[in-house]
Amino acid sequence: MRLVFSILTDALAYGMVLFIISIGLSIMMGLMRVVNLAHGAFAMIGGYLASYALRDLGMHYSVAILIAVVGTILVSIPFEILLYRRIYRNSDPLMQVLMTIGITFLIIGVVNFVFGPTLKSIPLPPLLNGPLDIGFRSLPTHRLFVIACGLVTALSLWLLIEKTEFGIKLRAAVDHSNMADALGIRTEVIYAATFALAIGLGAFGGVVGAEILPIEPFYALRYMVTFLVVVSVGGAGSIVGALSASMLLGLADTTGKYLAPEFGEFFFYLAVIGIVFVFPHGLFGKSHA
Amino acid sequence: MSDVVMNQVPARRSLPFAQEAFSALAIAGLGAIGYFLFPEDLAFLTRLIGIAFLVLSLCLVTGYCGIATLGHAALFGVAAYAVGIACIRGLTDPIALLGVGIVTGALMGLISGALITRFRALPQLVLSIAIGQLVAGLANKLSWLTGGSDGLSGITPGKVFGIFSFDLYSRTAFLLSMSLLIIVFVLLQRLVNSPFGLMCRAIKDDDLRAKMIGVSIYPRLVLMYGIAGAVAGVGGALTAMSTGVVGLDSVSFERSAEVLVMLVLGGAGHLWGALAGAIVFLIFEHIVAAANPFHWMTMVGLLLILIVVFAPRGLIEPLLSQISRLRQPGSAA
């Protein structure tokens, strides 16, 4: 019972981290059809910035998160203007893969040159450190914080996309970009804003999830595949899809690590092959003809 | 792209085998330069040729069929492991080992091709990654068979044809790899200019149109994947025999990404481009490898971005169009 409980908590927290980081990638792939393998690299920048703000500048945890998100978005702007605009929409996936791998390598090299190639810790504030007693059992507070962050992110994204004018325009641009253009919706602005949103979410997830996916020099490469898998299993552009895929894969991975540590990875990818083969557009994805 | 296809169709009668002979001589010439000018670096050059087979194999799949894959090292790695395991279990004849590599590579190619070519775009990419990771995971976990993270070592193949033994300076390995490269390259040149190869190009350019003129796409792509697997298998077998070790790096995601970079650097869709990309990239890596790995990553990243922005069709394409422009006035006269 105790084992089941701790597996479930860990799986939920891990799944939420995957969700917060991957949902940005999912929105971007659903909207702009860019296979952005560099998404993890931006999450890594967020982590490094937060670590720098916390340890070297002595900032408060919440300020550090803000610095990480805003700083990463600022860093990403030149990439968007100079590089990503070339590969939005009708570009060859091979070129997208190559350019974003190139961006990943570049970011890994530069970030490690600037901040040093050691593992960066993100010290937690006393409020989030230690266990929290919830009546019949005590849980690590940080896990609960991560889960709460994931839920809040999912809810506010849902509100943003379903209930606001921006969301309406965004959905119009996803479904028929030429028609949206013709109706006077400025799709480049929508694209730029969505790019910033996606990168910001990635950075946020990188910082919040640093306890579970530690910030280290090869972070961007190590988790590149995982984030892409979450998106393709869930279906690009779907919040429900990303959430369920994150939970599913988080559960599969955590259970595997607890119960059969020697074969966790193997069953994970076997499951991915099975799911992608049966649902090529993901569990909740729409096919873009 | 259609103009490129047109160029591949011989416009007039020419000497039979002239193109093949030219390729064979050119590669032999390059090999001779390597052999006589850099006798100290033959081990590196042998490794380069091994990887060049993998890039050629990727060229068949990506350059001629338009399949984006990030798991291609699986074909190479499976063959290398098969050769290593066979050699340790007592099969030491190099030619037989080569056969083992080719057969396993081709089988692996057929299996992964059957899965990957069913889809296009993102699902295809994710399936290729997942297959690559699956193979890497198996290589890591089946340690009783593959040695796990220590890899396989102590692969000591016997003498080639019972005469030439593998020596410390990799002379035999280099010459063997070189002759195989010439044979395989000439065969591949035949293949890509055959009706089958041209049809694969047609599928790459516009698969809907190809379907409409009555081509069944799926079996052709799977077959091409099988051939690519055999070519990758040659590379895997040679690398396993010449280095004597097979490690996890031969199936890693990084290896898959690296060969894709080499292919696009040279120019996807040209066998010469694949070869040139492998040579340029690996020599560049060999020279910079001593530096800090992060400087190395920055350089490769920058190189990649520059290629995608400024020369998306690789280095060989402008060169070839230059050559054909030089030849154009001559043939018109």
Coordinates of C-alpha atoms in Angstrom, one line a residue:
Chain A
M1 CA 0.0 0.0 0.0
R2 CA 2.8 2.3 1.0
L3 CA 4.6 1.4 -2.2
V4 CA 1.6 2.0 -4.4
F5 CA 1.0 5.3 -2.7
S6 CA 4.6 6.5 -3.2
I7 CA 4.6 5.3 -6.8
L8 CA 1.4 7.2 -7.5
T9 CA 2.7 10.4 -5.9
D10 CA 6.0 10.2 -7.8
A11 CA 4.3 9.3 -11.1
L12 CA 1.8 12.2 -10.7
A13 CA 4.6 14.7 -10.0
Y14 CA 6.8 13.3 -12.8
G15 CA 3.9 13.4 -15.2
M16 CA 3.1 17.0 -14.2
V17 CA 6.7 18.0 -14.9
L18 CA 6.5 16.3 -18.3
F19 CA 3.2 18.0 -18.9
I20 CA 4.3 21.6 -18.0
I21 CA 7.4 21.3 -20.3
S22 CA 5.7 19.4 -23.1
I23 CA 2.5 21.4 -23.4
G24 CA 4.5 24.3 -24.8
L25 CA 6.1 22.0 -27.4
S26 CA 2.7 20.5 -28.1
I27 CA 1.0 23.9 -28.8
M28 CA 3.9 24.9 -31.0
M29 CA 3.8 21.7 -33.0
G30 CA 0.0 21.8 -33.3
L31 CA 0.0 25.4 -34.4
M32 CA 3.2 26.0 -36.4
R33 CA 4.0 22.3 -37.3
V34 CA 7.6 22.8 -36.2
V35 CA 9.3 19.7 -34.8
N36 CA 11.1 21.8 -32.2
L37 CA 13.8 19.5 -30.8
A38 CA 15.3 22.6 -29.1
H39 CA 12.4 22.9 -26.7
G40 CA 14.3 21.1 -23.9
A41 CA 17.2 23.4 -24.5
F42 CA 15.0 26.4 -23.6
A43 CA 13.8 24.6 -20.5
M44 CA 17.5 24.1 -19.7
I45 CA 18.2 27.8 -20.1
G46 CA 15.3 28.5 -17.6
G47 CA 16.9 26.1 -15.1
Y48 CA 20.3 27.6 -15.4
L49 CA 18.9 31.2 -15.0
A50 CA 16.9 30.2 -12.0
S51 CA 19.9 28.5 -10.4
Y52 CA 22.1 31.6 -11.1
A53 CA 19.4 33.9 -9.6
L54 CA 19.0 31.8 -6.5
R55 CA 22.5 30.8 -5.7
D56 CA 24.6 33.8 -6.9
L57 CA 22.2 36.6 -6.6
G58 CA 20.3 35.3 -3.5
M59 CA 16.9 36.0 -5.0
H60 CA 13.7 34.5 -3.6
Y61 CA 12.4 31.4 -5.2
S62 CA 9.3 33.1 -6.8
V63 CA 11.4 35.9 -8.2
A64 CA 13.9 33.4 -9.6
I65 CA 11.1 31.6 -11.4
L66 CA 10.0 34.9 -12.9
I67 CA 13.5 35.8 -13.9
A68 CA 13.9 32.3 -15.5
V69 CA 10.7 32.6 -17.5
V70 CA 11.1 36.2 -18.7
G71 CA 14.9 35.7 -19.3
T72 CA 14.3 32.6 -21.4
I73 CA 11.7 34.3 -23.5
L74 CA 14.1 37.3 -24.0
V75 CA 16.8 34.9 -25.1
S76 CA 14.4 33.1 -27.5
I77 CA 13.3 36.2 -29.3
P78 CA 16.4 36.4 -31.7
F79 CA 16.0 32.7 -32.4
E80 CA 12.4 33.2 -33.3
I81 CA 13.0 36.2 -35.6
L82 CA 16.2 34.9 -37.3
L83 CA 15.6 31.2 -37.5
Y84 CA 12.2 29.8 -36.5
R85 CA 10.2 32.1 -38.8
R86 CA 11.9 30.3 -41.7
I87 CA 10.6 26.9 -40.8
Y88 CA 7.0 27.6 -39.7
R89 CA 4.4 25.5 -41.3
N90 CA 5.1 24.1 -44.8
S91 CA 8.7 23.3 -44.3
D92 CA 10.4 20.0 -44.8
P93 CA 10.5 18.1 -41.5
L94 CA 14.1 17.1 -42.2
M95 CA 15.2 20.8 -42.3
Q96 CA 13.2 21.5 -39.1
V97 CA 14.9 18.6 -37.3
L98 CA 18.4 19.7 -38.4
M99 CA 17.9 23.3 -37.5
T100 CA 16.5 22.6 -34.1
I101 CA 19.2 20.0 -33.4
G102 CA 21.7 22.7 -34.4
I103 CA 20.1 25.2 -32.0
T104 CA 20.2 22.6 -29.3
F105 CA 23.9 22.0 -29.7
L106 CA 24.6 25.7 -29.9
I107 CA 22.6 26.4 -26.7
I108 CA 24.3 23.5 -24.8
G109 CA 27.7 24.8 -25.8
V110 CA 27.0 28.4 -25.0
V111 CA 25.1 27.8 -21.7
N112 CA 27.9 25.6 -20.4
F113 CA 30.5 28.0 -21.4
V114 CA 28.7 30.8 -19.6
F115 CA 27.5 29.0 -16.4
G116 CA 30.1 26.2 -16.2
P117 CA 29.6 22.5 -17.0
T118 CA 28.6 21.3 -13.5
L119 CA 25.2 20.0 -12.3
K120 CA 23.2 23.0 -11.2
S121 CA 21.0 22.7 -8.1
I122 CA 18.0 24.9 -7.6
P123 CA 17.7 25.2 -3.8
L124 CA 14.1 25.0 -2.6
P125 CA 12.7 27.6 -0.2
P126 CA 12.1 26.4 3.4
L127 CA 8.3 26.5 2.7
L128 CA 8.6 23.8 -0.1
N129 CA 11.4 21.8 1.6
G130 CA 10.5 18.9 3.8
P131 CA 7.4 16.8 4.2
L132 CA 3.8 18.0 4.5
D133 CA 1.4 16.1 6.8
I134 CA -1.9 15.5 5.0
G135 CA -3.6 13.7 7.9
F136 CA -2.9 10.0 7.3
R137 CA 0.5 10.3 5.6
S138 CA 3.2 12.9 5.0
L139 CA 4.3 13.8 1.5
P140 CA 7.2 15.7 0.2
T141 CA 5.9 19.3 -0.1
H142 CA 7.7 19.9 -3.4
R143 CA 5.9 17.0 -5.1
L144 CA 2.6 18.6 -4.1
F145 CA 3.8 22.0 -5.3
V146 CA 4.7 20.5 -8.7
I147 CA 1.3 18.8 -9.0
A148 CA -0.5 22.0 -8.1
C149 CA 1.6 23.9 -10.7
G150 CA 0.7 21.4 -13.3
L151 CA -3.0 21.6 -12.5
V152 CA -3.0 25.4 -12.5
T153 CA -1.1 25.4 -15.9
A154 CA -3.6 23.1 -17.5
L155 CA -6.6 25.0 -16.2
S156 CA -5.3 28.4 -17.2
L157 CA -4.2 27.2 -20.6
W158 CA -7.6 25.7 -21.2
L159 CA -9.2 29.0 -20.2
L160 CA -6.8 31.0 -22.4
I161 CA -7.5 28.8 -25.5
E162 CA -11.2 28.2 -25.0
K163 CA -12.5 31.4 -23.5
T164 CA -10.4 34.4 -24.6
E165 CA -10.3 36.3 -27.9
F166 CA -6.6 35.3 -28.3
G167 CA -7.6 31.7 -28.0
I168 CA -10.3 32.1 -30.7
K169 CA -7.8 33.7 -33.0
L170 CA -5.2 31.0 -32.2
R171 CA -7.6 28.2 -33.0
A172 CA -8.6 29.9 -36.2
A173 CA -4.9 30.2 -37.2
V174 CA -4.5 26.5 -36.4
D175 CA -7.4 25.3 -38.4
H176 CA -7.1 27.5 -41.5
S177 CA -4.2 29.9 -41.4
N178 CA -4.9 31.3 -44.9
M179 CA -8.5 32.0 -44.0
A180 CA -7.5 33.5 -40.7
D181 CA -5.1 35.7 -42.6
A182 CA -7.7 36.8 -45.0
L183 CA -10.1 37.6 -42.2
G184 CA -7.6 40.1 -40.9
I185 CA -6.1 38.1 -38.0
R186 CA -2.4 38.9 -37.9
T187 CA -1.1 35.4 -37.9
E188 CA 2.6 36.4 -37.4
V189 CA 1.7 38.1 -34.2
I190 CA -0.3 35.1 -33.0
Y191 CA 2.7 32.9 -34.0
A192 CA 5.2 35.1 -32.1
A193 CA 3.0 35.2 -29.0
T194 CA 2.5 31.5 -29.1
F195 CA 6.2 30.9 -29.5
A196 CA 6.9 33.1 -26.4
L197 CA 4.1 31.3 -24.5
A198 CA 5.5 27.9 -25.4
I199 CA 9.1 28.9 -24.5
G200 CA 7.9 30.4 -21.2
L201 CA 6.1 27.3 -20.3
G202 CA 9.2 25.2 -21.1
A203 CA 11.3 27.4 -18.9
F204 CA 8.8 27.3 -16.1
G205 CA 8.6 23.5 -16.2
G206 CA 12.4 23.3 -16.3
V207 CA 12.7 25.3 -13.1
V208 CA 9.8 23.7 -11.2
G209 CA 10.8 20.2 -12.2
A210 CA 14.5 20.6 -11.5
E211 CA 14.1 18.4 -8.5
I212 CA 12.8 15.5 -10.7
L213 CA 14.7 16.2 -13.9
P214 CA 18.0 17.7 -12.6
I215 CA 19.5 20.6 -14.6
E216 CA 22.8 19.3 -16.0
P217 CA 25.0 20.0 -19.0
F218 CA 23.3 17.5 -21.3
Y219 CA 19.7 18.1 -20.1
A220 CA 18.6 19.3 -23.5
L221 CA 19.8 16.2 -25.3
R222 CA 18.8 13.7 -22.6
Y223 CA 15.2 14.7 -22.4
M224 CA 14.7 15.8 -26.0
V225 CA 13.3 12.5 -27.0
T226 CA 11.1 12.2 -23.9
F227 CA 9.3 15.5 -24.6
L228 CA 8.8 14.7 -28.3
V229 CA 7.4 11.3 -27.3
V230 CA 4.9 12.9 -24.9
V231 CA 3.7 15.2 -27.6
S232 CA 3.3 12.5 -30.3
V233 CA 1.6 10.1 -27.9
G234 CA -0.8 12.8 -26.8
G235 CA -1.4 14.4 -30.1
A236 CA 0.1 17.7 -31.1
G237 CA -1.9 20.8 -30.0
S238 CA -4.2 19.0 -27.5
I239 CA -4.1 20.0 -23.8
V240 CA -6.1 16.9 -22.8
G241 CA -3.9 14.8 -25.0
A242 CA -0.6 16.2 -23.5
L243 CA -2.0 15.8 -20.0
S244 CA -3.1 12.2 -20.4
A245 CA 0.1 11.3 -22.3
S246 CA 2.2 12.8 -19.5
M247 CA 0.3 10.9 -16.9
L248 CA 0.4 7.7 -18.8
L249 CA 4.1 7.9 -19.6
G250 CA 4.9 9.2 -16.1
L251 CA 3.1 6.3 -14.6
A252 CA 4.7 3.8 -17.0
D253 CA 8.2 5.1 -16.4
T254 CA 7.9 5.5 -12.6
T255 CA 6.3 2.1 -12.2
G256 CA 9.0 0.6 -14.3
K257 CA 11.7 2.2 -12.3
Y258 CA 10.2 1.1 -9.0
L259 CA 9.3 -2.5 -9.9
A260 CA 11.7 -3.5 -12.7
P261 CA 14.6 -1.0 -12.8
E262 CA 16.5 -3.1 -15.3
F263 CA 13.8 -2.9 -18.0
G264 CA 12.0 0.4 -17.5
E265 CA 13.3 2.1 -20.6
F266 CA 12.6 -0.9 -22.8
F267 CA 8.9 -1.2 -22.0
F268 CA 8.6 2.6 -22.2
Y269 CA 9.7 2.6 -25.9
L270 CA 7.8 -0.6 -26.7
A271 CA 4.6 1.2 -25.5
V272 CA 5.5 4.2 -27.5
I273 CA 5.9 2.2 -30.7
G274 CA 2.6 0.4 -30.0
I275 CA 0.7 3.7 -29.4
V276 CA 2.2 5.6 -32.3
F277 CA 1.5 2.7 -34.6
V278 CA -2.1 2.4 -33.6
F279 CA -2.8 6.2 -33.2
P280 CA -0.3 7.9 -35.7
H281 CA -1.8 11.3 -34.8
G282 CA -1.7 10.7 -31.1
L283 CA -4.4 9.7 -28.6
F284 CA -6.2 13.1 -28.9
G285 CA -4.7 14.6 -32.0
K286 CA -6.4 15.7 -35.2
S287 CA -4.9 14.8 -38.5
H288 CA -3.6 17.7 -40.5
A289 CA -4.2 16.6 -44.1
Chain B
M1 CA 13.7 18.6 -57.9
S2 CA 12.4 17.4 -61.3
D3 CA 15.4 18.8 -63.2
V4 CA 17.7 16.6 -61.0
V5 CA 15.7 13.6 -61.9
M6 CA 16.0 14.4 -65.6
N7 CA 19.8 14.7 -65.2
Q8 CA 19.9 11.2 -64.0
V9 CA 18.5 9.7 -67.2
P10 CA 21.3 9.2 -69.7
A11 CA 20.6 11.5 -72.6
R12 CA 22.8 9.8 -75.1
R13 CA 24.7 6.6 -75.5
S14 CA 27.9 6.5 -73.6
L15 CA 30.7 4.0 -72.9
P16 CA 29.3 1.2 -70.8
F17 CA 30.6 1.2 -67.2
A18 CA 32.3 4.6 -67.7
Q19 CA 30.6 6.2 -64.7
E20 CA 31.3 3.2 -62.5
A21 CA 34.9 3.1 -63.6
F22 CA 35.3 6.8 -62.8
S23 CA 33.8 6.3 -59.3
A24 CA 35.9 3.4 -58.6
L25 CA 39.1 5.2 -59.7
A26 CA 38.1 8.3 -57.8
I27 CA 37.5 6.5 -54.5
A28 CA 40.7 4.4 -55.0
G29 CA 42.6 7.6 -55.6
L30 CA 41.2 9.1 -52.4
G31 CA 42.1 5.9 -50.5
A32 CA 45.7 6.0 -51.9
I33 CA 46.1 9.5 -50.7
G34 CA 45.0 8.4 -47.3
Y35 CA 47.2 5.3 -47.3
F36 CA 50.4 6.9 -48.5
L37 CA 50.2 10.4 -46.9
F38 CA 48.7 9.5 -43.5
P39 CA 50.0 6.0 -42.7
E40 CA 49.8 6.8 -39.0
D41 CA 46.1 7.5 -39.1
L42 CA 44.9 4.4 -40.9
A43 CA 42.8 3.3 -37.9
F44 CA 41.0 6.6 -38.0
L45 CA 40.5 6.4 -41.8
T46 CA 39.1 2.8 -41.4
R47 CA 36.6 4.2 -38.8
L48 CA 35.8 6.9 -41.2
I49 CA 35.0 4.4 -43.9
G50 CA 32.8 2.4 -41.5
I51 CA 30.8 5.5 -40.7
A52 CA 30.7 6.4 -44.4
F53 CA 28.8 3.2 -45.1
L54 CA 26.2 4.2 -42.5
V55 CA 25.9 7.7 -44.2
L56 CA 25.5 6.0 -47.6
S57 CA 22.8 3.8 -46.1
L58 CA 21.0 6.8 -44.7
C59 CA 21.3 8.5 -48.0
L60 CA 19.4 5.7 -49.7
V61 CA 16.5 6.1 -47.2
T62 CA 16.5 9.9 -46.6
G63 CA 18.0 11.2 -49.7
Y64 CA 16.3 8.9 -52.2
C65 CA 13.1 8.1 -50.4
G66 CA 12.6 11.3 -48.3
I67 CA 12.2 9.4 -45.0
A68 CA 13.3 11.5 -42.0
T69 CA 14.8 9.1 -39.5
L70 CA 16.6 9.7 -36.2
G71 CA 17.2 6.0 -35.4
H72 CA 19.4 4.9 -38.2
A73 CA 22.3 3.9 -36.0
A74 CA 20.2 0.9 -35.0
L75 CA 20.9 -0.8 -38.3
F76 CA 24.6 -0.2 -37.9
G77 CA 24.7 -1.2 -34.3
V78 CA 22.7 -4.4 -34.6
A79 CA 25.0 -5.6 -37.3
A80 CA 28.1 -4.6 -35.3
Y81 CA 26.8 -6.5 -32.3
A82 CA 25.8 -9.5 -34.3
V83 CA 29.3 -9.7 -35.8
G84 CA 30.9 -9.2 -32.4
I85 CA 28.8 -11.9 -30.8
A86 CA 29.4 -14.3 -33.7
C87 CA 33.2 -13.7 -33.6
I88 CA 33.4 -14.2 -29.9
R89 CA 31.4 -17.5 -30.2
G90 CA 33.9 -18.8 -32.6
L91 CA 33.1 -17.7 -36.2
T92 CA 36.3 -15.9 -37.0
D93 CA 36.5 -15.8 -40.8
P94 CA 36.2 -12.1 -41.8
I95 CA 34.2 -12.8 -45.0
A96 CA 31.7 -15.0 -43.1
L97 CA 31.5 -12.2 -40.5
L98 CA 30.8 -9.7 -43.2
G99 CA 28.0 -11.9 -44.3
V100 CA 26.6 -12.0 -40.8
G101 CA 26.7 -8.2 -40.7
I102 CA 25.0 -7.8 -44.1
V103 CA 22.2 -10.3 -43.3
T104 CA 21.5 -8.9 -39.8
G105 CA 21.6 -5.4 -41.1
A106 CA 19.2 -6.2 -44.0
L107 CA 16.8 -8.0 -41.6
M108 CA 16.9 -5.1 -39.2
G109 CA 16.3 -2.7 -42.1
L110 CA 13.3 -4.7 -43.3
I111 CA 11.8 -4.8 -39.8
S112 CA 12.3 -1.2 -39.0
G113 CA 11.4 -0.2 -42.6
A114 CA 8.1 -2.1 -42.3
L115 CA 7.2 -0.1 -39.2
I116 CA 8.6 3.3 -40.1
T117 CA 7.5 3.7 -43.7
R118 CA 3.9 3.2 -42.9
F119 CA 3.6 6.9 -41.8
R120 CA 4.9 10.3 -42.8
A121 CA 6.2 13.3 -41.0
L122 CA 6.0 13.3 -37.2
P123 CA 4.7 9.8 -36.5
Q124 CA 7.5 8.5 -38.8
L125 CA 10.1 10.5 -36.9
V126 CA 8.9 9.3 -33.5
L127 CA 8.7 5.7 -34.6
S128 CA 12.3 5.9 -35.9
I129 CA 13.5 7.4 -32.6
A130 CA 11.6 4.9 -30.6
I131 CA 13.1 1.9 -32.6
G132 CA 16.5 3.4 -32.2
Q133 CA 16.0 3.8 -28.4
L134 CA 14.6 0.3 -28.1
V135 CA 17.6 -1.2 -29.7
A136 CA 19.9 1.0 -27.5
G137 CA 17.9 -0.1 -24.5
L138 CA 18.2 -3.8 -25.4
A139 CA 22.0 -3.4 -26.1
N140 CA 22.3 -1.9 -22.6
K141 CA 20.1 -4.4 -20.8
L142 CA 20.9 -7.8 -22.3
S143 CA 24.3 -7.7 -20.8
W144 CA 24.8 -11.5 -20.9
L145 CA 24.7 -11.2 -24.7
T146 CA 26.0 -7.7 -25.4
G147 CA 28.2 -6.9 -22.4
G148 CA 25.9 -4.0 -21.4
S149 CA 27.5 -0.7 -20.8
D150 CA 31.0 -2.3 -21.0
G151 CA 30.3 -3.3 -24.6
L152 CA 31.8 -6.3 -26.3
S153 CA 35.5 -6.6 -26.5
G154 CA 38.1 -9.1 -27.6
I155 CA 36.7 -9.5 -31.1
T156 CA 39.7 -11.0 -33.0
P157 CA 38.8 -12.0 -36.5
G158 CA 41.0 -14.4 -38.4
K159 CA 43.0 -13.8 -41.6
V160 CA 41.3 -12.3 -44.7
F161 CA 41.1 -15.1 -47.3
G162 CA 43.4 -17.0 -44.9
I163 CA 46.3 -14.8 -46.0
F164 CA 46.2 -11.3 -44.6
S165 CA 45.9 -10.9 -40.9
F166 CA 44.6 -7.8 -39.1
D167 CA 47.7 -5.9 -38.1
L168 CA 48.4 -3.2 -35.5
Y169 CA 48.6 -0.4 -38.1
S170 CA 45.1 -1.3 -39.5
R171 CA 46.7 -1.8 -43.0
T172 CA 44.6 -4.9 -43.7
A173 CA 41.5 -3.4 -42.2
F174 CA 41.9 -0.2 -44.3
L175 CA 42.5 -2.0 -47.6
L176 CA 39.6 -4.4 -46.9
S177 CA 37.3 -1.4 -46.1
M178 CA 38.5 0.5 -49.1
S179 CA 37.8 -2.3 -51.5
L180 CA 34.4 -2.9 -50.0
L181 CA 33.6 0.8 -50.2
I182 CA 34.5 0.8 -54.0
I183 CA 32.3 -2.3 -54.6
V184 CA 29.4 -1.1 -52.6
F185 CA 29.5 2.4 -54.0
V186 CA 29.5 1.2 -57.6
L187 CA 26.6 -1.2 -56.9
L188 CA 24.7 1.6 -55.2
Q189 CA 25.3 3.9 -58.2
R190 CA 23.8 1.2 -60.4
L191 CA 20.9 0.8 -57.9
V192 CA 20.0 4.5 -57.7
N193 CA 20.0 4.9 -61.5
S194 CA 18.0 1.8 -62.1
P195 CA 14.2 2.1 -62.7
F196 CA 13.7 1.0 -59.1
G197 CA 15.9 3.9 -57.8
L198 CA 14.3 6.4 -60.1
M199 CA 10.9 5.3 -58.8
C200 CA 12.1 5.9 -55.2
R201 CA 13.0 9.4 -56.2
A202 CA 9.6 9.9 -57.7
I203 CA 8.0 8.7 -54.4
K204 CA 10.2 11.2 -52.6
D205 CA 9.3 14.1 -54.9
D206 CA 5.5 13.5 -54.8
D207 CA 4.2 10.3 -53.4
L208 CA 0.6 11.1 -54.3
R209 CA 1.5 11.5 -57.9
A210 CA 3.5 8.3 -57.8
K211 CA 0.5 6.5 -56.3
M212 CA -1.7 7.9 -59.1
I213 CA 0.4 6.5 -61.8
G214 CA 0.1 3.1 -60.3
V215 CA 3.2 2.7 -58.1
S216 CA 2.8 0.7 -55.0
I217 CA 4.8 2.8 -52.6
Y218 CA 5.0 0.8 -49.4
P219 CA 6.8 -2.4 -50.7
R220 CA 9.4 -0.2 -52.5
L221 CA 10.2 1.8 -49.4
V222 CA 10.5 -1.4 -47.3
L223 CA 12.8 -2.9 -49.9
M224 CA 14.9 0.2 -50.0
Y225 CA 15.1 0.1 -46.2
G226 CA 16.3 -3.5 -46.4
I227 CA 19.0 -2.6 -48.9
A228 CA 20.0 0.4 -46.7
G229 CA 20.2 -2.1 -43.8
A230 CA 22.6 -4.3 -45.7
V231 CA 24.8 -1.3 -46.5
A232 CA 24.8 -0.2 -42.9
G233 CA 25.5 -3.8 -42.0
V234 CA 28.8 -3.8 -44.0
G235 CA 29.8 -0.7 -42.1
G236 CA 28.9 -2.2 -38.7
A237 CA 30.8 -5.4 -39.5
L238 CA 33.9 -3.6 -40.7
T239 CA 33.9 -1.3 -37.6
A240 CA 33.4 -4.3 -35.3
M241 CA 36.2 -6.3 -36.9
S242 CA 38.7 -3.4 -37.3
T243 CA 38.4 -1.9 -33.8
G244 CA 37.8 -5.2 -32.0
V245 CA 35.2 -3.6 -29.7
V246 CA 31.5 -2.8 -30.0
G247 CA 30.0 -0.3 -27.5
L248 CA 26.8 1.4 -26.8
D249 CA 27.9 4.4 -28.8
S250 CA 27.3 2.5 -32.0
V251 CA 23.5 2.4 -31.4
S252 CA 23.2 5.7 -29.6
F253 CA 20.8 8.6 -30.5
E254 CA 23.8 10.8 -30.9
R255 CA 25.2 8.6 -33.6
S256 CA 21.9 8.7 -35.5
A257 CA 21.8 12.5 -35.2
E258 CA 25.5 12.8 -36.2
V259 CA 25.1 10.8 -39.5
L260 CA 22.1 12.8 -40.4
V261 CA 24.2 15.9 -40.0
M262 CA 26.9 14.4 -42.2
L263 CA 24.4 13.5 -44.9
V264 CA 22.9 16.9 -45.0
L265 CA 26.3 18.6 -44.8
G266 CA 27.3 16.7 -48.0
G267 CA 23.9 16.8 -49.7
A268 CA 21.1 14.3 -49.3
G269 CA 20.1 12.7 -52.6
H270 CA 23.7 12.2 -53.9
L271 CA 25.9 9.2 -53.1
W272 CA 28.9 11.5 -53.6
G273 CA 27.3 14.0 -51.2
A274 CA 27.0 11.3 -48.5
L275 CA 30.6 10.3 -48.9
A276 CA 31.8 13.9 -48.9
G277 CA 29.7 14.8 -45.9
A278 CA 31.2 11.8 -43.9
I279 CA 34.8 12.7 -44.9
V280 CA 34.4 16.5 -44.1
F281 CA 32.5 16.0 -40.9
L282 CA 34.7 13.3 -39.4
I283 CA 38.0 15.0 -40.3
F284 CA 36.6 18.2 -38.8
E285 CA 35.6 16.2 -35.7
H286 CA 39.0 14.5 -35.5
I287 CA 40.8 17.8 -35.5
V288 CA 38.5 19.6 -33.0
A289 CA 37.9 16.6 -30.8
A290 CA 40.8 17.4 -28.5
A291 CA 39.1 20.6 -27.5
N292 CA 36.4 21.0 -24.8
P293 CA 33.3 19.0 -25.8
F294 CA 31.1 22.1 -25.3
H295 CA 33.1 24.2 -27.8
W296 CA 32.7 21.2 -30.2
M297 CA 29.0 21.2 -29.7
T298 CA 28.8 25.0 -30.3
M299 CA 30.7 24.6 -33.5
V300 CA 28.6 21.7 -34.8
G301 CA 25.4 23.6 -33.8
L302 CA 26.5 26.7 -35.6
L303 CA 27.6 24.7 -38.7
L304 CA 24.2 23.0 -38.8
I305 CA 22.3 26.2 -38.6
L306 CA 24.4 27.8 -41.3
I307 CA 23.9 24.8 -43.6
V308 CA 20.1 24.9 -43.1
V309 CA 20.0 28.6 -43.7
F310 CA 22.5 29.1 -46.5
A311 CA 23.0 25.7 -48.2
P312 CA 19.9 23.6 -47.4
R313 CA 20.8 21.2 -50.2
G314 CA 24.3 20.5 -49.0
L315 CA 27.8 21.2 -50.2
I316 CA 27.8 18.8 -53.2
E317 CA 24.9 20.3 -55.1
P318 CA 26.4 23.7 -56.0
L319 CA 29.6 21.8 -56.9
L320 CA 27.8 19.4 -59.2
S321 CA 25.8 22.2 -60.9
Q322 CA 29.1 24.0 -61.5
I323 CA 30.6 20.9 -63.1
S324 CA 27.6 20.4 -65.3
R325 CA 27.7 24.0 -66.3
L326 CA 31.3 23.6 -67.3
R327 CA 30.4 20.5 -69.3
Q328 CA 27.4 22.0 -71.0
P329 CA 29.1 24.0 -73.7
G330 CA 31.4 21.1 -74.5
S331 CA 28.5 18.6 -75.0
A332 CA 26.5 21.1 -77.0
A333 CA 29.3 21.7 -79.5

